[in-house]
mmCIF file of C-alpha atoms in Angstrom:
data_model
loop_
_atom_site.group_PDB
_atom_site.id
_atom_site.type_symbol
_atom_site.label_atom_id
_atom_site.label_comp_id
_atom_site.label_asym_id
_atom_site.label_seq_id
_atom_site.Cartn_x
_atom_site.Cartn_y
_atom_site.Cartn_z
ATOM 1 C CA UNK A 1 -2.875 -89.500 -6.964
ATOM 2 C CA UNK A 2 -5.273 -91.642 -5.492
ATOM 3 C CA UNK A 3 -8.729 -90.416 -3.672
ATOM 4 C CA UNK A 4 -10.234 -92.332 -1.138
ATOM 5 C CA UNK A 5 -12.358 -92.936 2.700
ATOM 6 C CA UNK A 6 -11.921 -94.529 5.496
ATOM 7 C CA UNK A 7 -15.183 -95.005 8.441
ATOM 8 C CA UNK A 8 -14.219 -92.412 10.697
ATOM 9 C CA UNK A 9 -16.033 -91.843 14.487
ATOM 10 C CA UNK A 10 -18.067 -89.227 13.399
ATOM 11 C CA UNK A 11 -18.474 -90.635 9.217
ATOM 12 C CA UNK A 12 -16.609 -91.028 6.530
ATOM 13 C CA UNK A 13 -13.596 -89.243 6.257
ATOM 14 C CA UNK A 14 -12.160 -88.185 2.458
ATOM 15 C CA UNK A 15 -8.345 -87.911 1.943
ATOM 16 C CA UNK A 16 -6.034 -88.053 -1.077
ATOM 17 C CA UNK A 17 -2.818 -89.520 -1.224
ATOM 18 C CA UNK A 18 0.270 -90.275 -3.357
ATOM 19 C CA UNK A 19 3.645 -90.895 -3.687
ATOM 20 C CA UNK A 20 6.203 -93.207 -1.480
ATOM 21 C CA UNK A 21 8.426 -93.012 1.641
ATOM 22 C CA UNK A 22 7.794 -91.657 4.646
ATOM 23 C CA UNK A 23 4.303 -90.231 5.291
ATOM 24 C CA UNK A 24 3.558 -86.648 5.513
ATOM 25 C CA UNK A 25 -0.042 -85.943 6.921
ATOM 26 C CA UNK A 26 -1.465 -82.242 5.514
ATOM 27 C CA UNK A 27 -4.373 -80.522 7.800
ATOM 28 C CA UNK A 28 -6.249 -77.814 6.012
ATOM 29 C CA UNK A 29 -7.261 -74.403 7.122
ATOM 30 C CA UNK A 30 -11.201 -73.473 7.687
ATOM 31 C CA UNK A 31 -13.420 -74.118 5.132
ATOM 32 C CA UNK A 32 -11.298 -75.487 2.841
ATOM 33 C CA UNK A 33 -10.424 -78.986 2.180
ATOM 34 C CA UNK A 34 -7.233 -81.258 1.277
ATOM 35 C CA UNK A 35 -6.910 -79.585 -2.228
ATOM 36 C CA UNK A 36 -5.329 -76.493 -0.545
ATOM 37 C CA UNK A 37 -2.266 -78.884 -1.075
ATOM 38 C CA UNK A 38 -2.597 -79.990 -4.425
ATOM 39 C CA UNK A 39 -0.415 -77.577 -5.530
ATOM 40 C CA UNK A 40 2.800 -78.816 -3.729
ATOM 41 C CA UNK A 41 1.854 -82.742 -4.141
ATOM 42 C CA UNK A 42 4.364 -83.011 -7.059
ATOM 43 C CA UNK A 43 7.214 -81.089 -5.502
ATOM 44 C CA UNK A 44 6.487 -83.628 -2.034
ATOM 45 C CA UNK A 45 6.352 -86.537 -3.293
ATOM 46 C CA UNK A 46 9.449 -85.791 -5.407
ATOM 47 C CA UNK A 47 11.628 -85.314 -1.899
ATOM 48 C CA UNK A 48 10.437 -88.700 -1.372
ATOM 49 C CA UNK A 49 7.394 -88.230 0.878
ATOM 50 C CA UNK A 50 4.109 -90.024 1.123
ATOM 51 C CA UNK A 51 2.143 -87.276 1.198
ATOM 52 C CA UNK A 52 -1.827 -87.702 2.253
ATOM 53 C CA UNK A 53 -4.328 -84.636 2.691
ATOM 54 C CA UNK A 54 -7.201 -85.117 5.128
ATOM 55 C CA UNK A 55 -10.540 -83.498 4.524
ATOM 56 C CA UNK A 56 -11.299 -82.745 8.339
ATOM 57 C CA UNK A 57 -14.546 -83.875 8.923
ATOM 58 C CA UNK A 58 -17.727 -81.712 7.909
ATOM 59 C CA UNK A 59 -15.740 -80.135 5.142
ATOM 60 C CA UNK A 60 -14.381 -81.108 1.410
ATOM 61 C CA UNK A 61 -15.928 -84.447 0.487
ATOM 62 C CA UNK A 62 -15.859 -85.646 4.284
ATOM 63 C CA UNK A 63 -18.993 -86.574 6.501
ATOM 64 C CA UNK A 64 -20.171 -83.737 8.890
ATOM 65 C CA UNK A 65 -20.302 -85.944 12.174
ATOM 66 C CA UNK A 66 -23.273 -85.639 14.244
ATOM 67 C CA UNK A 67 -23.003 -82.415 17.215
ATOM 68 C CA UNK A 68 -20.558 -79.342 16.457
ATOM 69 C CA UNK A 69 -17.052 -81.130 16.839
ATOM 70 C CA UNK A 70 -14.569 -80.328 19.145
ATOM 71 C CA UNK A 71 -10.650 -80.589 18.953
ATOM 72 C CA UNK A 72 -10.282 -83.857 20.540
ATOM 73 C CA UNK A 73 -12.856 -85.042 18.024
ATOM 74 C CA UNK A 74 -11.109 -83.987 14.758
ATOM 75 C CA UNK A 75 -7.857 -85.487 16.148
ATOM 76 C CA UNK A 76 -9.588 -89.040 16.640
ATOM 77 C CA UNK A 77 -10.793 -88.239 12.988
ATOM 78 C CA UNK A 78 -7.390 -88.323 12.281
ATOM 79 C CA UNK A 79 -5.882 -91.155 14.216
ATOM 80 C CA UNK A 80 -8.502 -93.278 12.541
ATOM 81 C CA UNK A 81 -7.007 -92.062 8.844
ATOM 82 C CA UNK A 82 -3.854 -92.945 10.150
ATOM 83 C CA UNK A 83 -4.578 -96.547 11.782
ATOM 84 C CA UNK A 84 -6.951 -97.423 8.460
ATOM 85 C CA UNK A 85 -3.507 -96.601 6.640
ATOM 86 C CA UNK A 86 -1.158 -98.601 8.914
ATOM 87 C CA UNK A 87 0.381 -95.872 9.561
ATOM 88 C CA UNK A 88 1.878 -95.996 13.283
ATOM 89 C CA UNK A 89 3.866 -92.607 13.188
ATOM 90 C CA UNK A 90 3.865 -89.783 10.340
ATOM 91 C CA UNK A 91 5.228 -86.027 10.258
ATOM 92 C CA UNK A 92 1.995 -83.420 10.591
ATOM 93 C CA UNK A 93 1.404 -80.563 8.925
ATOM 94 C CA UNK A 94 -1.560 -77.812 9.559
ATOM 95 C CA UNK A 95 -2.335 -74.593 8.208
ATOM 96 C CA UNK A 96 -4.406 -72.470 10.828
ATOM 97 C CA UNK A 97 -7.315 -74.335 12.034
ATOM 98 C CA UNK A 98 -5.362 -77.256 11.037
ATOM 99 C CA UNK A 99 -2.063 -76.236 12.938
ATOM 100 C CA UNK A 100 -4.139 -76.715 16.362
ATOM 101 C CA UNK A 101 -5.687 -79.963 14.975
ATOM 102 C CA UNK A 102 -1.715 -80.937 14.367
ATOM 103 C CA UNK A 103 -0.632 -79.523 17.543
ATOM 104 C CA UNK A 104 -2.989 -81.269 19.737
ATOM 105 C CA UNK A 105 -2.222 -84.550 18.050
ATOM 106 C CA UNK A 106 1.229 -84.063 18.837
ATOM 107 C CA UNK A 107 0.345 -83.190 22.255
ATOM 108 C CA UNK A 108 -1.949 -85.474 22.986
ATOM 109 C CA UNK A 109 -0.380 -88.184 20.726
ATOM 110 C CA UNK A 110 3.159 -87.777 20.688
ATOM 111 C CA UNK A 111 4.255 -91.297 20.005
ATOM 112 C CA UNK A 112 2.290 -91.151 16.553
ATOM 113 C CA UNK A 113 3.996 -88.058 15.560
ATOM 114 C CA UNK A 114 7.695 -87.494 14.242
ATOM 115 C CA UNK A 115 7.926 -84.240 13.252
ATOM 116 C CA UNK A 116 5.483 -80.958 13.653
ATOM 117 C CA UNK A 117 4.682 -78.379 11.027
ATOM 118 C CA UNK A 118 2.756 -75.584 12.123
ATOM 119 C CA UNK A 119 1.634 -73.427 9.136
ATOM 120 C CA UNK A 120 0.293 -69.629 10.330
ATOM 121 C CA UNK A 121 -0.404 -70.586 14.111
ATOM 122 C CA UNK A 122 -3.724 -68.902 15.549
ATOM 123 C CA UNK A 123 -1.865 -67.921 18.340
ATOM 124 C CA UNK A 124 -4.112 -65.512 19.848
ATOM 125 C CA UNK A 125 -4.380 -62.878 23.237
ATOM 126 C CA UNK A 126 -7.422 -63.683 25.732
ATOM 127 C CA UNK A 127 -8.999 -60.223 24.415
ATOM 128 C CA UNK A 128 -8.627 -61.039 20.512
ATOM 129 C CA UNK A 129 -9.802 -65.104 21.275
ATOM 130 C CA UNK A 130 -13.020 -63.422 23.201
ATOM 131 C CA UNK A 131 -13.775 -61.075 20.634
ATOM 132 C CA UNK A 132 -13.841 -63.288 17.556
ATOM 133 C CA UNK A 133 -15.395 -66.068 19.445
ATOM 134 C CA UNK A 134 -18.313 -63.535 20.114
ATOM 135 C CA UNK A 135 -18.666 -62.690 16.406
ATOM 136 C CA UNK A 136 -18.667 -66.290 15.534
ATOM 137 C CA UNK A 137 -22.111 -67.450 13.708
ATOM 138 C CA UNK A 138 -24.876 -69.712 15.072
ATOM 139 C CA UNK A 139 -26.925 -69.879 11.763
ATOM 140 C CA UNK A 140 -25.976 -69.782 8.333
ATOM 141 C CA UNK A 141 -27.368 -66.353 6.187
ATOM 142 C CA UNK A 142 -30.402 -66.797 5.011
ATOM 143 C CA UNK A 143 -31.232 -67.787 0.798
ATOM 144 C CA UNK A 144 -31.816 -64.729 -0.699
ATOM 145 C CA UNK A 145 -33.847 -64.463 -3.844
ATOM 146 C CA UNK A 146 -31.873 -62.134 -5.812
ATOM 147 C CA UNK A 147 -28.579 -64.767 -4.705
ATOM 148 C CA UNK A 148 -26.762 -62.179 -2.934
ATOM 149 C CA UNK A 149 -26.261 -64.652 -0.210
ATOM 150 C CA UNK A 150 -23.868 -66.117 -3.112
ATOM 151 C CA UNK A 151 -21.807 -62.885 -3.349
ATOM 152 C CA UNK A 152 -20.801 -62.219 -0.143
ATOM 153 C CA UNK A 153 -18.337 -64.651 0.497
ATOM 154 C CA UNK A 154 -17.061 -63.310 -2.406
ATOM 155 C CA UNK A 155 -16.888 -59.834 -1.294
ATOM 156 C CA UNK A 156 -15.382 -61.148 1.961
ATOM 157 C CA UNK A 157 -12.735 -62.973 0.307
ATOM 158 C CA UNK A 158 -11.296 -60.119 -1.681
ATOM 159 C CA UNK A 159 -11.442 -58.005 1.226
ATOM 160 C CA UNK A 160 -9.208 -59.886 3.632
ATOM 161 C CA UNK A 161 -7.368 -61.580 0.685
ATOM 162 C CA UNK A 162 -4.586 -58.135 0.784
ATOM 163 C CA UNK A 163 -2.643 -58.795 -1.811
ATOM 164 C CA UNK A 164 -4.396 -61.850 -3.720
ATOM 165 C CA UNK A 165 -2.596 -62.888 -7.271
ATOM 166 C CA UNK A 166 -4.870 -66.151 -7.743
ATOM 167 C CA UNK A 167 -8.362 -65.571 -9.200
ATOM 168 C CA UNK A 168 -9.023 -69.116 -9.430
ATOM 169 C CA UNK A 169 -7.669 -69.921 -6.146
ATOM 170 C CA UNK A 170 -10.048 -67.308 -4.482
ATOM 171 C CA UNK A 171 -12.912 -68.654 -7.030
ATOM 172 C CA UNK A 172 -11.889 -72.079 -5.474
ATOM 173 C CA UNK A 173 -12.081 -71.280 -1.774
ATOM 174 C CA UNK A 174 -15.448 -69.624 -2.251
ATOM 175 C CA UNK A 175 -17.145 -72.494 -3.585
ATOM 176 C CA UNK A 176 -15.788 -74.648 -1.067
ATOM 177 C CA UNK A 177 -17.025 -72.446 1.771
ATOM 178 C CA UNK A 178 -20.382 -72.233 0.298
ATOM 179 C CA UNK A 179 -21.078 -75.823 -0.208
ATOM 180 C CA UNK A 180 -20.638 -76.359 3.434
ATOM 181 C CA UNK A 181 -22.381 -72.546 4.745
ATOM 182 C CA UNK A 182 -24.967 -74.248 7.046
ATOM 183 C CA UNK A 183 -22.081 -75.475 9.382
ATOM 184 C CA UNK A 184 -19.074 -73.724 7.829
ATOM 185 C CA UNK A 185 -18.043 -71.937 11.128
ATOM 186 C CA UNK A 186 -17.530 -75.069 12.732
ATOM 187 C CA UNK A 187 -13.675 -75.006 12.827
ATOM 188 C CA UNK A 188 -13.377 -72.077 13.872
ATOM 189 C CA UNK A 189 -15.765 -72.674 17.107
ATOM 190 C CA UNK A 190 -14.119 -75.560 17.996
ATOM 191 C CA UNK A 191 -10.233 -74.366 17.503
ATOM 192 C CA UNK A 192 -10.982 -70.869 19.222
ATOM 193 C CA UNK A 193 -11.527 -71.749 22.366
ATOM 194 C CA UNK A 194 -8.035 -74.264 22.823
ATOM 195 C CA UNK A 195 -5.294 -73.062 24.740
ATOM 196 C CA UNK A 196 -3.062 -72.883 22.450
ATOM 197 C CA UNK A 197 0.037 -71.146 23.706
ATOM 198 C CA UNK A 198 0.026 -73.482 26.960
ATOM 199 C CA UNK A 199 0.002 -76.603 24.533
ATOM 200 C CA UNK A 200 2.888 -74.816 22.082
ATOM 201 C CA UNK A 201 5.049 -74.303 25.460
ATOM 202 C CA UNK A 202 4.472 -78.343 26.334
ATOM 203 C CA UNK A 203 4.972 -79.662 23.139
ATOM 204 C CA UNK A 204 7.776 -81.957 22.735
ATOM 205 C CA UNK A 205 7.857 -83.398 18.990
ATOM 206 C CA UNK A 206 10.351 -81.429 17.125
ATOM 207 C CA UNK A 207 8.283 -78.645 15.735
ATOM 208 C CA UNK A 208 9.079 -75.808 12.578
ATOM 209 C CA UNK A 209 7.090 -72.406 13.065
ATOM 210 C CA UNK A 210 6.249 -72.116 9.115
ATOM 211 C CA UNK A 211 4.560 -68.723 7.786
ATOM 212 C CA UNK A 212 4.760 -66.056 5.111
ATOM 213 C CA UNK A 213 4.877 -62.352 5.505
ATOM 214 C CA UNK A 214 1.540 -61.458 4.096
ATOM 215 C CA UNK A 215 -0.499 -64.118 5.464
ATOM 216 C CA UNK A 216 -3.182 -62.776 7.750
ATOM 217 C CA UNK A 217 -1.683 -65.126 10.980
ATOM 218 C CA UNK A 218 1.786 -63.966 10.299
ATOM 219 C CA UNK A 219 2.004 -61.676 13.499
ATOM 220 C CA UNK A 220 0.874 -64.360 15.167
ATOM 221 C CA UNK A 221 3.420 -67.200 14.469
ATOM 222 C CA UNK A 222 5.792 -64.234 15.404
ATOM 223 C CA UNK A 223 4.346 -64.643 18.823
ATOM 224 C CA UNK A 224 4.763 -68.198 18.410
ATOM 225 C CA UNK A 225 8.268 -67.980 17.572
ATOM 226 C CA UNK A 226 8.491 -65.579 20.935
ATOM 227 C CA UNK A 227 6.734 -68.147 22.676
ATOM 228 C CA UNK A 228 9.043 -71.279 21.730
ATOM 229 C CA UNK A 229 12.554 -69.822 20.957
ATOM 230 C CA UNK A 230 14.118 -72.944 20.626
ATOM 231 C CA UNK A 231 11.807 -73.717 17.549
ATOM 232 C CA UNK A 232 13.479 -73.513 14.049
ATOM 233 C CA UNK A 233 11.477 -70.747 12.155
ATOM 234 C CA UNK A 234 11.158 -70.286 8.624
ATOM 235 C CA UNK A 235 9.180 -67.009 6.942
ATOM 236 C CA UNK A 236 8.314 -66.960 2.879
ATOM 237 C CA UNK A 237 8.370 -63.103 1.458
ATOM 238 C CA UNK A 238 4.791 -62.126 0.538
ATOM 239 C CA UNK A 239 2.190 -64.309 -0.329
ATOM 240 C CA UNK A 240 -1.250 -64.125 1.452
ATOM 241 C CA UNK A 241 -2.970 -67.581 3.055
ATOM 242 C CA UNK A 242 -2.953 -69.455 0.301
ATOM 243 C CA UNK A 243 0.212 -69.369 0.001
ATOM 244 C CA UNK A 244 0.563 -73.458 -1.110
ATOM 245 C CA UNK A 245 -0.678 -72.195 -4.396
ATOM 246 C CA UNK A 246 1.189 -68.844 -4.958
ATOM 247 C CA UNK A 247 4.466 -70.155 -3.767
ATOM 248 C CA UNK A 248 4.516 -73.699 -3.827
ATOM 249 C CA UNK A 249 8.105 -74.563 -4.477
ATOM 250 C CA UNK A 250 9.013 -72.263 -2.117
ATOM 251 C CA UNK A 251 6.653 -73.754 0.394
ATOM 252 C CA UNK A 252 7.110 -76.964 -0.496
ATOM 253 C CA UNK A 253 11.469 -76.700 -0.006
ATOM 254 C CA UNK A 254 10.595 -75.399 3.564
ATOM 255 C CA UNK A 255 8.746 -78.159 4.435
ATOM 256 C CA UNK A 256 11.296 -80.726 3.226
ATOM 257 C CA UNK A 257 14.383 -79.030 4.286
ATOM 258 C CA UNK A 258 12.783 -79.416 8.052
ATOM 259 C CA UNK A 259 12.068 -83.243 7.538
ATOM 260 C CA UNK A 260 15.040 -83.875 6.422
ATOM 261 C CA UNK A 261 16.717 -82.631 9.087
ATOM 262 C CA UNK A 262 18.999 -85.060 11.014
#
């Protein structure tokens, strides 16, 4: 596996990458970062992709850009990872914040995208858009001497994590959403807000509906999948979001099976 960056708009942007063939782009979910895939890297690359995972800017080891970013802006993060690679087209795959980052690519940018994976889709009603949006943060909690700051993502974690089997997964995705807690909300402002059900009904790239029965979006890709019919739809038993690392065979055989289709 090889780490690297490439000069974004907005920074430097972090990705890893490895193996050959075809190229297989991996958006992560909010506040995580490309190694949400690391997991399924060995079984990808060994059906023959070249799989890369983007740290969307402001999270993992990529540059925060300057102003809260918007869709538009994390999508011309990515078409800069892809023209620094010479890579003209790829197959796209996000996982909740990053399935809207992938969708609007492939709206906005269909020619540069061969095949759609959308990964739990935030498919949301006006009332439950409006009502998270309005909980959303402004400021990050403040320090607290006796470090309970520290433990509350922690508590969170468990909390909406039903059904967790991964310690050191949750340990993982803690850490990563505390090293970025002044601006971790971010994603989530900027994803929110997109229409995502109009774009789902325009979108032409051949697309897979991809979720897991215990993931906390999985009602919601079931609204996808009422939404867009015609979509193939595949649904892993169990599991919670993070998924790529309880189930990553699994996972990883969905995902191929849908490339390779004819």
């Amino acid at each position: 596996m090889r780490r690297a960056y490439v000069d974004g708009p907005g920074g430097q942007i972090h990705y890893r990458e490895e193996g050959d063939g075809d190229p297989l782009l991996l958006l992560h979910q909010t506040a995580s970062s490309g190694r949400q895939y690391l997991a399924a890297f060995p079984y990808l690359v060994a059906g023959g992709r070249h799989v890369i995972a983007m740290d969307t800017p402001g999270y993992g080891m990529s540059d925060l850009p300057p102003g809260e970013p918007s869709v538009d802006g994390y999508v011309q993060a990515v078409l800069a990872l892809l023209d620094a690679l010479d890579i003209t087209q790829a197959a796209v795959l996000g996982h909740h914040t990053g399935a809207t980052i992938a969708l609007h690519l492939a709206w906005a940018h269909p020619e540069r995208v061969d095949g759609l994976i959308l990964n739990g889709t935030p498919l949301y009603t006006d009332e439950e858009r409006d009502r998270i949006i309005e909980r959303l943060p402004t400021e990050a909690p403040p320090i607290q001497e006796d470090g309970s700051h520290l433990l509350a993502p922690w508590k969170r974690r468990m909390r909406v994590t039903v059904g967790w089997t991964r310690l050191d997964v949750m340990q993982r995705c803690v850490m990563e959403n505390l090293s970025v807690r002044d601006h971790a909300w971010y994603g989530y402002k900027a994803v929110f807000p997109y229409p995502f059900e109009a774009r789902l009904r325009e979108v032409g790239t051949p697309t897979l509906l991809l979720t897991n029965t215990g993931e906390d979006l999985y009602r919601h890709t079931l609204r996808a999948r009422d939404t867009r019919p015609d979509l193939p739809y595949v649904e892993l038993d169990g599991g919670t979001h993070d998924i790529v690392d309880e189930q990553p065979e699994a996972w990883s055989n969905a995902v191929l099976e849908f490339l390779s289709r004819p």
